XYZ file of C-alpha atoms in Angstrom:
86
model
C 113.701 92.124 116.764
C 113.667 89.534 113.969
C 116.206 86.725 114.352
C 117.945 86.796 110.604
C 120.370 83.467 111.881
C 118.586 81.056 114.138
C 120.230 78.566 115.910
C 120.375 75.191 114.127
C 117.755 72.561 114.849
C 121.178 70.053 116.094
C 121.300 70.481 120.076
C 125.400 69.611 119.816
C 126.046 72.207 117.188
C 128.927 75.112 118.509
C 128.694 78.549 117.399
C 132.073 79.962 116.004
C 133.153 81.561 118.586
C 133.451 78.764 120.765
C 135.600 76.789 118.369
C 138.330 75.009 119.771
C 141.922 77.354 119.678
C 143.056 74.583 117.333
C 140.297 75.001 114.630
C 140.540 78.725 115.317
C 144.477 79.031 114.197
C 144.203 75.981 111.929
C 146.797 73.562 113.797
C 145.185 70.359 112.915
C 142.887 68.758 110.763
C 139.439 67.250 112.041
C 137.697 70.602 112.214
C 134.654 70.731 110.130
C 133.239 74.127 109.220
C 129.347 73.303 107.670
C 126.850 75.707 105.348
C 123.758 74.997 103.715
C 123.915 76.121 99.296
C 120.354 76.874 97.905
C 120.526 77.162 94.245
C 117.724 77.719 91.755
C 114.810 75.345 91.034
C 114.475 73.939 94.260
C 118.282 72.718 94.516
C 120.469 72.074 97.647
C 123.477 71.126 98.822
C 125.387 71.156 102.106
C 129.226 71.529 102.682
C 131.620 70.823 104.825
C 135.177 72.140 104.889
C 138.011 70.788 106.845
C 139.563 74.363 108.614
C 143.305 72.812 107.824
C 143.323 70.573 105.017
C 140.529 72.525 103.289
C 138.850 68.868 102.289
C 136.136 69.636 100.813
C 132.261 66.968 100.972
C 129.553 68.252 99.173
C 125.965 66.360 99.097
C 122.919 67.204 97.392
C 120.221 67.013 99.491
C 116.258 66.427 98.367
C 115.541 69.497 100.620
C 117.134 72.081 102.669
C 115.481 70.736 106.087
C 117.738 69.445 108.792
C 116.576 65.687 109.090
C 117.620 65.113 105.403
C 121.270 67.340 106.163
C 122.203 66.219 108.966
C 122.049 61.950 108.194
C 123.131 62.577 104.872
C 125.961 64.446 105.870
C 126.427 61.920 108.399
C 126.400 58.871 106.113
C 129.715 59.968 104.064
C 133.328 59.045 104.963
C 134.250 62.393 106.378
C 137.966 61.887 107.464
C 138.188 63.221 110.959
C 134.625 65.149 113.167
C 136.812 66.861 116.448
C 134.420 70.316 115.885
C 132.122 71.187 113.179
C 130.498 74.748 113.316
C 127.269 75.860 111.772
């Protein structure tokens, strides 16, 4: 069988069904919910959403691999990291 969704490249990284119950029904902020945006021309950018607050931090990235995502996403003020899903 092909694997359409592999598991991300980031050993720490928590599939959605193991979010915390507080992420799950939206209690409190800090939750981070992440995707990956490939436009045209060889354009990229990665999200993350608070689950409560709906915050939103977009970055463009140079390329869609996960050692430019992950620090770049990691070098922005984002507010509060308790749980982040892929």
């Amino acid at each position: 069988m092909i694997e359409l969704f592999p598991q991300p490249a980031r050993g720490d990284a928590r599939p959605i069904e193991e979010r915390p119950q507080a992420a799950e029904d939206r209690s409190e902020p800090g939750h981070l919910e992440g995707d990956l945006v490939i436009g045209s021309n060889n354009s990229q950018v990665a999200t993350l959403v608070d689950r409560k607050t709906r915050f939103l931090t977009v970055v463009k990235l140079a390329n869609r691999h996960t050692n430019v995502a992950v620090p770049a996403l990691a070098g922005r003020d984002i507010h509060a990291r308790d749980s982040s899903t892929p």
